[in-house]
Coordinates of C-alpha atoms in Angstrom, one line a residue:
Chain A
X1 CA 89.9 -113.4 105.8
X2 CA 89.7 -113.9 102.0
X3 CA 89.8 -117.5 101.0
X4 CA 90.1 -118.2 97.3
X5 CA 89.6 -121.9 96.5
X6 CA 90.7 -123.5 93.2
X7 CA 89.4 -120.8 90.8
X8 CA 89.7 -121.2 87.1
X9 CA 88.9 -118.9 84.2
X10 CA 89.3 -119.7 80.5
X11 CA 88.7 -117.0 77.9
X12 CA 87.3 -118.0 74.5
X13 CA 87.2 -121.7 75.3
X14 CA 87.3 -124.1 72.3
X15 CA 88.6 -121.5 69.9
X16 CA 92.1 -120.8 68.6
X17 CA 92.2 -117.8 71.0
X18 CA 91.6 -120.0 74.0
X19 CA 93.5 -118.6 77.0
X20 CA 93.8 -120.1 80.4
X21 CA 93.8 -117.0 82.5
X22 CA 93.4 -118.6 85.9
X23 CA 94.4 -122.2 86.4
X24 CA 93.0 -123.7 89.6
X25 CA 94.4 -120.9 91.8
X26 CA 94.0 -121.0 95.6
X27 CA 95.0 -118.3 98.0
X28 CA 94.3 -117.4 101.6
X29 CA 94.7 -113.8 102.6
X30 CA 94.9 -113.0 106.3
X31 CA 93.3 -109.8 107.7
X32 CA 95.8 -106.9 107.6
X33 CA 98.1 -108.5 105.0
X34 CA 99.6 -106.2 102.5
X35 CA 100.5 -108.5 99.5
X36 CA 102.5 -107.4 96.5
X37 CA 101.8 -109.4 93.3
X38 CA 104.3 -109.7 90.5
X39 CA 104.3 -111.5 87.2
X40 CA 104.7 -111.0 83.5
X41 CA 101.9 -109.7 81.3
X42 CA 99.3 -112.4 80.8
X43 CA 100.2 -114.2 84.0
X44 CA 96.6 -113.7 85.3
X45 CA 97.1 -110.9 87.8
X46 CA 94.3 -108.6 86.6
X47 CA 92.1 -111.6 85.9
X48 CA 92.5 -112.6 89.6
X49 CA 91.5 -109.1 90.6
X50 CA 88.5 -109.2 88.3
X51 CA 87.4 -112.5 89.8
X52 CA 87.8 -111.2 93.3
X53 CA 85.9 -107.9 92.6
X54 CA 83.2 -109.7 90.7
X55 CA 83.7 -108.2 87.2
X56 CA 83.1 -111.7 85.9
X57 CA 82.3 -115.1 87.4
X58 CA 85.0 -117.6 87.5
X59 CA 84.3 -120.8 85.6
X60 CA 84.9 -122.9 88.7
X61 CA 86.0 -122.5 92.2
X62 CA 84.9 -120.5 95.2
X63 CA 85.6 -117.1 96.7
X64 CA 84.9 -116.8 100.4
X65 CA 85.2 -113.5 102.4
X66 CA 84.9 -113.6 106.1
X67 CA 83.0 -116.9 106.0
X68 CA 80.5 -115.7 103.4
X69 CA 80.6 -117.3 99.9
X70 CA 80.6 -114.3 97.5
X71 CA 81.3 -116.2 94.3
X72 CA 78.0 -115.3 92.8
X73 CA 77.6 -111.8 94.1
X74 CA 77.6 -109.1 91.4
X75 CA 80.4 -106.5 91.4
X76 CA 78.3 -103.6 92.7
X77 CA 77.3 -105.6 95.8
X78 CA 80.9 -106.7 96.5
X79 CA 82.1 -103.1 96.1
X80 CA 80.6 -102.5 99.5
X81 CA 83.6 -104.2 101.0
X82 CA 86.0 -104.6 98.2
X83 CA 87.7 -101.4 97.0
X84 CA 89.6 -101.3 93.7
X85 CA 92.0 -99.0 91.8
X86 CA 93.2 -99.3 88.2
X87 CA 96.3 -98.2 86.4
X88 CA 94.2 -95.7 84.3
X89 CA 93.4 -92.6 86.5
X90 CA 90.3 -92.0 84.3
X91 CA 88.6 -95.2 85.4
X92 CA 87.9 -94.4 89.0
X93 CA 86.1 -91.1 88.8
X94 CA 83.2 -89.4 87.0
X95 CA 84.8 -86.6 84.9
X96 CA 81.8 -84.3 84.5
X97 CA 80.9 -84.4 88.2
X98 CA 82.6 -82.3 90.9
X99 CA 85.1 -83.5 93.5
X100 CA 82.4 -83.2 96.1
X101 CA 79.8 -85.2 94.1
X102 CA 82.4 -87.9 93.4
X103 CA 83.1 -88.3 97.0
X104 CA 79.4 -88.3 97.8
X105 CA 79.0 -91.3 95.5
X106 CA 81.9 -93.1 97.1
X107 CA 80.3 -92.3 100.5
X108 CA 77.1 -94.1 99.4
X109 CA 78.8 -97.3 100.5
X110 CA 78.6 -96.1 104.1
X111 CA 74.9 -95.9 104.7
X112 CA 72.9 -98.9 103.8
X113 CA 69.5 -97.4 104.1
X114 CA 70.1 -93.7 103.4
X115 CA 67.2 -91.9 101.8
X116 CA 67.8 -91.9 98.0
X117 CA 66.1 -88.4 97.8
X118 CA 68.4 -86.8 100.4
X119 CA 71.2 -84.4 99.4
X120 CA 74.8 -84.1 100.5
X121 CA 74.7 -82.8 104.0
X122 CA 76.9 -80.1 105.5
X123 CA 78.5 -82.7 107.8
X124 CA 79.5 -84.8 104.9
X125 CA 81.0 -81.8 103.1
X126 CA 83.0 -81.2 106.2
X127 CA 84.2 -84.8 106.3
X128 CA 85.1 -84.7 102.6
X129 CA 87.1 -81.4 103.1
X130 CA 89.0 -82.9 106.0
X131 CA 89.9 -86.0 104.1
X132 CA 90.9 -84.0 101.0
X133 CA 93.3 -82.0 103.2
X134 CA 95.1 -85.3 103.9
X135 CA 96.2 -85.4 100.3
X136 CA 97.9 -82.1 100.6
X137 CA 97.1 -81.1 97.0
X138 CA 94.8 -78.1 97.7
X139 CA 91.8 -80.1 96.5
X140 CA 89.8 -79.1 99.6
X141 CA 89.5 -75.6 98.1
X142 CA 88.3 -76.9 94.8
X143 CA 85.4 -79.1 95.9
X144 CA 83.1 -77.7 93.2
X145 CA 85.6 -78.3 90.3
X146 CA 84.7 -81.0 87.8
X147 CA 87.1 -83.9 88.2
X148 CA 87.9 -84.0 84.5
X149 CA 90.0 -80.8 84.9
X150 CA 92.3 -82.4 87.4
X151 CA 95.7 -84.0 86.5
X152 CA 96.2 -87.7 86.4
X153 CA 98.0 -87.7 89.8
X154 CA 95.3 -85.7 91.4
X155 CA 92.6 -87.9 90.0
X156 CA 94.4 -91.0 91.2
X157 CA 94.8 -89.5 94.6
X158 CA 91.1 -88.7 94.7
X159 CA 90.3 -92.3 93.5
X160 CA 92.4 -93.6 96.4
X161 CA 90.5 -91.4 98.8
X162 CA 87.2 -92.6 97.3
X163 CA 88.2 -96.2 97.5
X164 CA 89.1 -95.8 101.2
X165 CA 86.6 -93.2 102.3
X166 CA 84.5 -96.0 103.8
X167 CA 87.4 -98.4 104.7
X168 CA 86.9 -101.6 102.6
X169 CA 87.7 -105.1 103.9
X170 CA 90.0 -105.6 101.0
X171 CA 91.7 -103.1 98.7
X172 CA 92.8 -104.2 95.2
X173 CA 95.4 -102.0 93.6
X174 CA 96.1 -102.9 90.0
X175 CA 99.4 -101.0 89.1
X176 CA 97.7 -97.9 90.4
X177 CA 100.8 -95.8 90.1
X178 CA 102.1 -97.1 86.8
X179 CA 100.6 -94.3 84.6
X180 CA 101.9 -91.5 86.8
X181 CA 105.1 -89.5 86.7
X182 CA 107.7 -90.6 89.3
X183 CA 106.9 -87.8 91.7
X184 CA 103.2 -88.3 91.6
X185 CA 103.7 -92.1 91.8
X186 CA 105.7 -91.8 94.9
X187 CA 103.2 -89.5 96.5
X188 CA 100.3 -91.9 95.7
X189 CA 102.4 -94.8 97.0
X190 CA 103.1 -93.0 100.3
X191 CA 99.4 -92.1 100.6
X192 CA 98.4 -95.7 100.0
X193 CA 100.7 -96.9 102.8
X194 CA 99.6 -94.2 105.1
X195 CA 95.9 -94.9 104.6
X196 CA 96.1 -98.7 104.6
X197 CA 98.2 -98.7 107.8
X198 CA 95.8 -96.3 109.5
X199 CA 92.8 -98.5 108.7
X200 CA 94.6 -101.8 108.8
X201 CA 93.2 -102.5 105.4
X202 CA 94.0 -105.8 103.8
X203 CA 95.6 -105.0 100.5
X204 CA 96.7 -106.7 97.3
X205 CA 98.9 -104.7 95.0
X206 CA 100.0 -105.6 91.5
X207 CA 103.3 -104.0 90.6
X208 CA 106.0 -104.2 87.9
X209 CA 108.4 -102.4 90.1
X210 CA 110.4 -105.1 91.8
X211 CA 111.8 -102.7 94.3
X212 CA 108.3 -101.9 95.5
X213 CA 107.5 -105.6 95.4
X214 CA 110.1 -106.5 98.0
X215 CA 110.0 -103.4 100.1
X216 CA 106.3 -102.8 100.6
X217 CA 104.0 -105.1 102.5
X218 CA 104.5 -108.4 104.3
X219 CA 104.0 -110.9 101.6
X220 CA 104.9 -111.3 97.9
X221 CA 103.2 -113.5 95.3
X222 CA 104.6 -114.4 91.9
X223 CA 102.1 -115.4 89.2
X224 CA 102.7 -117.3 86.0
X225 CA 100.4 -119.2 83.7
X226 CA 97.3 -118.3 85.8
X227 CA 98.6 -119.7 89.1
X228 CA 100.7 -118.6 92.0
X229 CA 104.2 -120.0 91.6
X230 CA 106.0 -118.3 94.4
X231 CA 104.6 -117.2 97.8
X232 CA 107.0 -115.5 100.1
X233 CA 106.2 -114.3 103.6
X234 CA 107.8 -114.1 107.0
X235 CA 111.5 -115.1 107.2
X236 CA 111.8 -116.1 103.6
X237 CA 110.8 -112.7 102.5
X238 CA 112.9 -110.7 105.0
X239 CA 116.1 -109.5 103.3
X240 CA 114.9 -110.5 99.9
X241 CA 116.6 -108.4 97.2
X242 CA 115.5 -107.5 93.8
X243 CA 118.2 -109.9 92.4
X244 CA 116.7 -112.7 94.5
X245 CA 113.3 -112.0 93.0
X246 CA 114.7 -111.8 89.5
X247 CA 116.4 -115.2 90.0
X248 CA 113.1 -116.7 91.3
X249 CA 111.4 -115.3 88.3
X250 CA 113.8 -116.9 85.9
X251 CA 113.5 -120.2 87.7
X252 CA 109.7 -120.2 87.7
X253 CA 108.4 -118.1 84.9
X254 CA 111.3 -118.8 82.6
X255 CA 111.5 -116.6 79.5
X256 CA 108.0 -115.3 80.1
X257 CA 109.4 -112.7 82.3
X258 CA 111.7 -111.3 79.7
X259 CA 109.9 -108.1 79.3
X260 CA 110.8 -104.5 79.4
X261 CA 108.1 -103.3 81.7
X262 CA 109.9 -104.7 84.7
X263 CA 111.7 -101.9 86.5
X264 CA 115.0 -102.8 87.9
X265 CA 115.9 -99.3 88.9
X266 CA 116.9 -98.6 92.5
Chain B
X1 CA 50.4 -61.9 65.1
X2 CA 49.7 -62.0 68.8
X3 CA 48.1 -65.4 68.3
X4 CA 51.2 -66.7 66.6
X5 CA 53.4 -65.6 69.5
X6 CA 51.0 -67.1 72.0
X7 CA 50.9 -70.4 70.2
X8 CA 54.7 -70.5 69.8
X9 CA 55.2 -69.8 73.5
X10 CA 52.6 -72.3 74.8
X11 CA 53.8 -75.1 72.4
X12 CA 57.4 -74.3 73.3
X13 CA 56.6 -74.8 77.0
X14 CA 54.7 -78.0 76.3
X15 CA 57.3 -79.6 74.0
X16 CA 60.2 -78.5 76.3
X17 CA 59.2 -81.5 78.5
X18 CA 60.3 -83.8 75.6
X19 CA 63.6 -82.0 75.5
X20 CA 63.8 -82.4 79.2
X21 CA 63.2 -86.1 78.9
X22 CA 65.9 -86.4 76.3
X23 CA 68.3 -84.3 78.4
X24 CA 67.9 -87.0 81.1
X25 CA 68.2 -90.0 78.8
X26 CA 70.6 -88.7 76.1
X27 CA 72.8 -86.2 78.0
X28 CA 72.8 -87.5 81.5
X29 CA 72.5 -91.2 81.0
X30 CA 74.1 -91.2 77.6
X31 CA 71.4 -93.5 76.1
X32 CA 69.6 -92.8 72.8
X33 CA 66.0 -93.6 73.9
X34 CA 63.9 -94.2 70.9
X35 CA 60.8 -95.0 73.0
X36 CA 60.1 -91.2 72.8
X37 CA 57.9 -91.1 69.7
X38 CA 55.5 -93.8 70.9
X39 CA 55.6 -92.7 74.4
X40 CA 54.5 -89.2 73.4
X41 CA 51.4 -90.5 71.6
X42 CA 50.8 -92.8 74.6
X43 CA 50.6 -89.9 76.9
X44 CA 48.4 -88.0 74.5
X45 CA 46.0 -91.0 74.0
X46 CA 45.7 -91.7 77.7
X47 CA 45.1 -88.1 78.6
X48 CA 42.6 -87.3 75.8
X49 CA 40.7 -90.5 76.3
X50 CA 40.5 -89.7 80.0
X51 CA 39.4 -86.1 79.3
X52 CA 36.7 -87.5 76.9
X53 CA 35.5 -89.6 79.8
X54 CA 35.4 -86.5 82.0
X55 CA 38.6 -86.7 83.9
X56 CA 41.1 -84.3 82.4
X57 CA 43.4 -83.9 85.5
X58 CA 43.4 -87.6 86.3
X59 CA 44.3 -88.0 82.6
X60 CA 47.6 -86.2 83.2
X61 CA 48.6 -88.4 86.0
X62 CA 47.6 -91.5 84.1
X63 CA 49.6 -90.3 81.1
X64 CA 52.7 -89.8 83.3
X65 CA 52.3 -93.2 84.7
X66 CA 51.7 -94.8 81.3
X67 CA 54.8 -93.0 79.9
X68 CA 56.9 -94.2 82.8
X69 CA 55.8 -97.8 82.3
X70 CA 56.8 -97.6 78.6
X71 CA 60.2 -96.4 79.9
X72 CA 60.5 -99.3 82.2
X73 CA 59.8 -101.8 79.4
X74 CA 62.6 -100.3 77.4
X75 CA 64.9 -100.3 80.4
X76 CA 64.1 -103.9 81.3
X77 CA 64.7 -105.0 77.7
X78 CA 68.2 -103.6 77.8
X79 CA 69.2 -104.2 81.4
X80 CA 67.7 -107.6 82.1
X81 CA 67.4 -109.2 78.7
X82 CA 70.5 -107.9 77.0
X83 CA 68.8 -106.1 74.1
X84 CA 71.0 -103.2 72.8
X85 CA 69.6 -99.9 74.0
X86 CA 68.6 -98.5 70.6
X87 CA 66.9 -101.8 69.6
X88 CA 65.1 -101.9 72.9
X89 CA 63.7 -98.4 72.2
X90 CA 62.6 -99.4 68.7
X91 CA 60.9 -102.5 70.0
X92 CA 58.9 -100.7 72.7
X93 CA 58.1 -98.0 70.2
X94 CA 56.7 -100.5 67.7
X95 CA 54.7 -102.3 70.4
X96 CA 53.3 -99.0 71.6
X97 CA 51.5 -98.4 68.3
X98 CA 49.0 -101.1 69.2
X99 CA 48.8 -100.0 72.8
X100 CA 48.1 -96.4 71.7
X101 CA 45.3 -97.6 69.4
X102 CA 43.9 -99.5 72.3
X103 CA 44.2 -96.5 74.6
X104 CA 42.1 -94.5 72.0
X105 CA 39.5 -97.2 71.9
X106 CA 40.8 -98.9 68.7
X107 CA 40.5 -95.7 66.7
X108 CA 43.3 -93.7 65.1
X109 CA 41.9 -90.4 66.3
X110 CA 40.0 -89.1 69.4
X111 CA 38.6 -85.6 69.6
X112 CA 37.3 -83.6 72.5
X113 CA 34.3 -81.6 71.5
X114 CA 32.6 -80.2 74.6
X115 CA 34.4 -82.0 77.3
X116 CA 36.5 -80.1 79.8
X117 CA 40.3 -80.0 79.5
X118 CA 42.8 -78.6 82.0
X119 CA 43.0 -75.6 79.7
X120 CA 39.3 -74.9 79.6
X121 CA 39.2 -75.4 83.4
X122 CA 42.0 -73.0 83.9
X123 CA 40.4 -70.5 81.4
X124 CA 37.2 -70.5 83.5
X125 CA 39.1 -69.3 86.5
X126 CA 39.7 -66.1 84.5
X127 CA 43.4 -65.9 85.3
X128 CA 45.6 -64.4 82.5
X129 CA 42.9 -63.5 80.0
X130 CA 43.9 -64.7 76.5
X131 CA 47.3 -65.8 77.9
X132 CA 45.8 -68.5 80.0
X133 CA 47.2 -71.4 77.9
X134 CA 50.7 -70.0 78.1
X135 CA 50.5 -69.4 81.8
X136 CA 49.3 -73.0 82.5
X137 CA 51.9 -74.5 80.1
X138 CA 54.7 -72.4 81.5
X139 CA 53.8 -73.2 85.1
X140 CA 53.9 -77.0 84.4
X141 CA 57.1 -76.6 82.4
X142 CA 58.9 -74.6 85.1
X143 CA 57.6 -77.0 87.8
X144 CA 59.1 -80.0 85.9
X145 CA 62.4 -78.2 85.3
X146 CA 62.6 -77.4 89.0
X147 CA 61.9 -81.1 89.9
X148 CA 64.6 -82.2 87.5
X149 CA 67.1 -79.8 88.8
X150 CA 66.5 -80.7 92.5
X151 CA 66.3 -84.4 91.7
X152 CA 69.7 -84.5 90.0
X153 CA 71.2 -83.2 93.3
X154 CA 69.9 -86.0 95.4
X155 CA 71.8 -89.2 96.0
X156 CA 69.7 -91.0 93.5
X157 CA 70.2 -88.2 91.0
X158 CA 74.0 -88.2 91.5
X159 CA 74.0 -92.0 91.0
X160 CA 72.1 -91.6 87.7
X161 CA 74.5 -88.9 86.5
X162 CA 77.5 -91.1 87.4
X163 CA 76.0 -94.0 85.5
X164 CA 76.1 -92.0 82.3
X165 CA 79.5 -90.5 83.1
X166 CA 81.6 -93.5 84.1
X167 CA 79.9 -96.9 84.4
X168 CA 83.0 -98.6 85.8
X169 CA 83.2 -96.3 88.6
X170 CA 79.5 -96.6 89.4
X171 CA 79.6 -100.4 90.1
X172 CA 82.7 -99.7 92.2
X173 CA 80.7 -97.4 94.4
X174 CA 78.1 -100.1 95.2
X175 CA 75.6 -98.6 92.8
X176 CA 73.7 -100.9 90.6
X177 CA 73.9 -99.3 87.1
X178 CA 71.0 -101.4 85.8
X179 CA 68.7 -100.0 88.4
X180 CA 69.9 -96.5 87.7
X181 CA 69.2 -96.9 84.0
X182 CA 65.7 -98.2 84.8
X183 CA 65.0 -95.3 87.1
X184 CA 66.4 -92.8 84.6
X185 CA 64.4 -94.1 81.7
X186 CA 61.2 -94.3 83.9
X187 CA 61.6 -90.7 84.8
X188 CA 62.4 -89.4 81.3
X189 CA 59.4 -91.2 79.8
X190 CA 57.2 -89.8 82.5
X191 CA 58.1 -86.4 81.2
X192 CA 57.5 -87.4 77.6
X193 CA 54.2 -88.9 78.5
X194 CA 53.2 -85.7 80.3
X195 CA 54.2 -83.6 77.3
X196 CA 52.0 -85.6 75.0
X197 CA 49.2 -85.4 77.6
X198 CA 49.2 -81.6 77.7
X199 CA 49.7 -81.3 74.0
X200 CA 46.6 -83.5 73.4
X201 CA 44.4 -81.5 75.8
X202 CA 45.6 -78.2 74.3
X203 CA 44.7 -79.2 70.7
X204 CA 41.7 -81.2 72.0
X205 CA 42.6 -84.3 70.0
X206 CA 44.9 -87.3 69.9
X207 CA 46.2 -88.8 66.7
X208 CA 48.0 -92.1 66.3
X209 CA 50.7 -90.4 64.2
X210 CA 51.2 -87.3 66.3
X211 CA 54.5 -88.6 67.7
X212 CA 56.4 -89.1 64.4
X213 CA 59.8 -87.5 64.6
X214 CA 59.2 -86.1 68.1
X215 CA 62.5 -87.6 69.3
X216 CA 64.4 -85.7 66.5
X217 CA 62.6 -82.5 67.2
X218 CA 63.3 -82.9 70.9
X219 CA 67.0 -83.4 70.2
X220 CA 67.1 -80.5 67.9
X221 CA 65.5 -78.2 70.4
X222 CA 67.8 -79.4 73.2
X223 CA 70.9 -78.7 71.0
X224 CA 69.6 -75.3 69.8
X225 CA 69.0 -74.3 73.4
X226 CA 72.4 -75.6 74.5
X227 CA 74.1 -73.6 71.7
X228 CA 72.2 -70.4 72.3
X229 CA 72.7 -70.2 76.1
X230 CA 75.9 -72.2 76.3
X231 CA 74.0 -74.9 78.1
X232 CA 76.6 -77.5 78.7
X233 CA 78.2 -75.4 81.3
X234 CA 76.1 -76.5 84.2
X235 CA 73.1 -78.7 85.0
X236 CA 70.8 -75.7 85.6
X237 CA 71.7 -74.1 82.3
X238 CA 71.2 -77.3 80.5
X239 CA 67.8 -77.7 81.9
X240 CA 66.9 -74.2 81.0
X241 CA 68.2 -74.8 77.5
X242 CA 65.4 -77.3 76.9
X243 CA 62.9 -74.5 77.2
X244 CA 64.9 -71.9 75.4
X245 CA 65.5 -74.2 72.4
X246 CA 61.9 -75.2 72.2
X247 CA 60.6 -71.6 72.2
X248 CA 63.1 -70.7 69.4
X249 CA 62.1 -73.8 67.4
X250 CA 58.4 -73.0 67.8
X251 CA 59.0 -69.4 66.6
X252 CA 60.9 -70.7 63.6
X253 CA 58.1 -73.1 62.9
X254 CA 55.5 -70.3 63.2
X255 CA 57.4 -68.1 60.9
X256 CA 57.8 -70.8 58.3
X257 CA 54.1 -71.6 58.6
X258 CA 53.1 -68.0 58.2
X259 CA 55.5 -66.9 55.5
X260 CA 55.8 -70.2 53.7
X261 CA 59.6 -69.5 53.0
X262 CA 59.8 -73.3 52.7
X263 CA 56.8 -75.5 52.2
X264 CA 55.4 -76.7 55.5
X265 CA 55.9 -80.3 54.4
X266 CA 59.6 -79.6 54.3
X267 CA 59.9 -78.8 58.0
X268 CA 60.7 -82.3 59.1
X269 CA 63.6 -82.3 56.6
X270 CA 64.8 -79.0 57.9
X271 CA 64.6 -80.3 61.5
X272 CA 66.6 -83.4 60.5
X273 CA 69.3 -81.2 58.9
X274 CA 69.4 -78.9 62.0
X275 CA 70.0 -82.0 64.3
X276 CA 72.6 -83.5 62.0
X277 CA 74.4 -80.2 61.6
X278 CA 74.3 -79.4 65.3
X279 CA 75.6 -82.8 66.4
X280 CA 78.3 -82.8 63.7
X281 CA 79.4 -79.3 64.2
X282 CA 82.1 -79.8 66.9
X283 CA 83.6 -82.8 64.9
X284 CA 83.6 -80.9 61.6
X285 CA 85.2 -77.8 63.3
X286 CA 88.1 -79.8 64.7
X287 CA 88.8 -81.6 61.4
X288 CA 88.7 -78.4 59.4
X289 CA 91.1 -76.8 61.9
X290 CA 93.5 -79.7 61.5
X291 CA 93.3 -79.5 57.7
X292 CA 93.9 -75.8 57.7
X293 CA 96.9 -76.1 60.0
X294 CA 98.3 -78.9 57.9
X295 CA 98.0 -77.0 54.7
X296 CA 99.6 -73.9 56.2
X297 CA 102.5 -75.6 57.9
X298 CA 103.2 -77.8 55.0
X299 CA 103.2 -74.8 52.7
X300 CA 105.6 -72.9 55.0
X301 CA 107.9 -75.9 55.0
X302 CA 108.0 -76.1 51.2

């Protein structure tokens, strides 16, 4: 269980550019939850994810994962159990290294004490090939291709596979399908569901697609001004429509939500 | 003539280790490591002083270690103390001047007169006749290239490569980029130190100023090699490019020295121009193409 207690983050404090990105936010995430997060730009969604994954230290507050206080752990330590994907498909992979080498790096999270001078074993190659087949993109036959030559959709699929190769305790998805064409986005979304359901991975997903926000997962959070303003789960969330969510938005986030990146399409 | 060829080949092999070090720091890790100049002299000073005391082989290992330590200092400055990487290299380099003088017993020059070096020891085995120096230098160079190639395939090597390729992704894979930079700079400076060590024992002397411009020459040779054998295509090719570029450079050097087409004092300037031109070439090519296309298409429209 992830327990976020009263975290705050202020950028550029004491200057004209001061920005309260997180304002005493608290959140409890149960194991196996799939939470969708919505909110206008600047609501603090990405800042929340950065705080959880350890990219920066929150100014105050605690982050506790499965009883362990991880507030001060650096990001590379947390990445053992917190997986993350970004909107930009270029962020998650090393372009000049092959598919196989990228997967091998992601697989480093698996073995705590593996010999640093050992190479990729045949058994691992077989495992990578098998997992790549799941993507159904023919990547299993291109294991020695540099990742830089793949399309955005393929790279994002590979990133998803890397983030879940060793199932993390928590997977953070920051608009991970937003930069892809509709077909690729759907494919990645289906893969995300498939993989997280199989592993019962706890998942937080930022999306600007309100249809996704109400149809995927079991809980929806709405953020505004660096805090959670609406938290829907269980019965409240069942039968929630896009219109309901829009109305909630107008009520809580006011004009802030007036922005063209919100997709209303069916 | 034969002597020129031999000198060019052996120097090419020895200095290829500097290019190999820069390949690791500049190409793989994407860090401009300016420790190189001082580190080269450090290796030279340690190795020649050791040989002067009667321990030429031990001198090589000490030089490798000393070089590695210099690399660690630079790495710690940038990863633990927040000094920008180029400044970190310059700081270490400056400090090394004193350390190097100390390693040479507070003198700016140390010469070996009758003491053994690895080269005289190898010559005494009788292998290779007059080619002994090249054989020994080439053997060491190939061994180092092999080590580098195999190392980059290991988990540690992959992690270092990823650190230079996409740092965001590295921390997301539970790899500590700071540690990888430290390991990478340690290794690359081990190679630089070794290069200085062998060069010192070959010429039987160490000089406090022997390292001036080594980093630029190293980059030039790396780029020349990469251009000639299309070295950016694969890791193995890129490693081989270090040697190819160095041998070409040393032949150019020898020809200039022999024919005096340009005065020998002008060689550093020529080297600087080669490096600038080689690094700028892709950029200039692209902008020239755009200009050409713009001129043509705008004319057609008119």
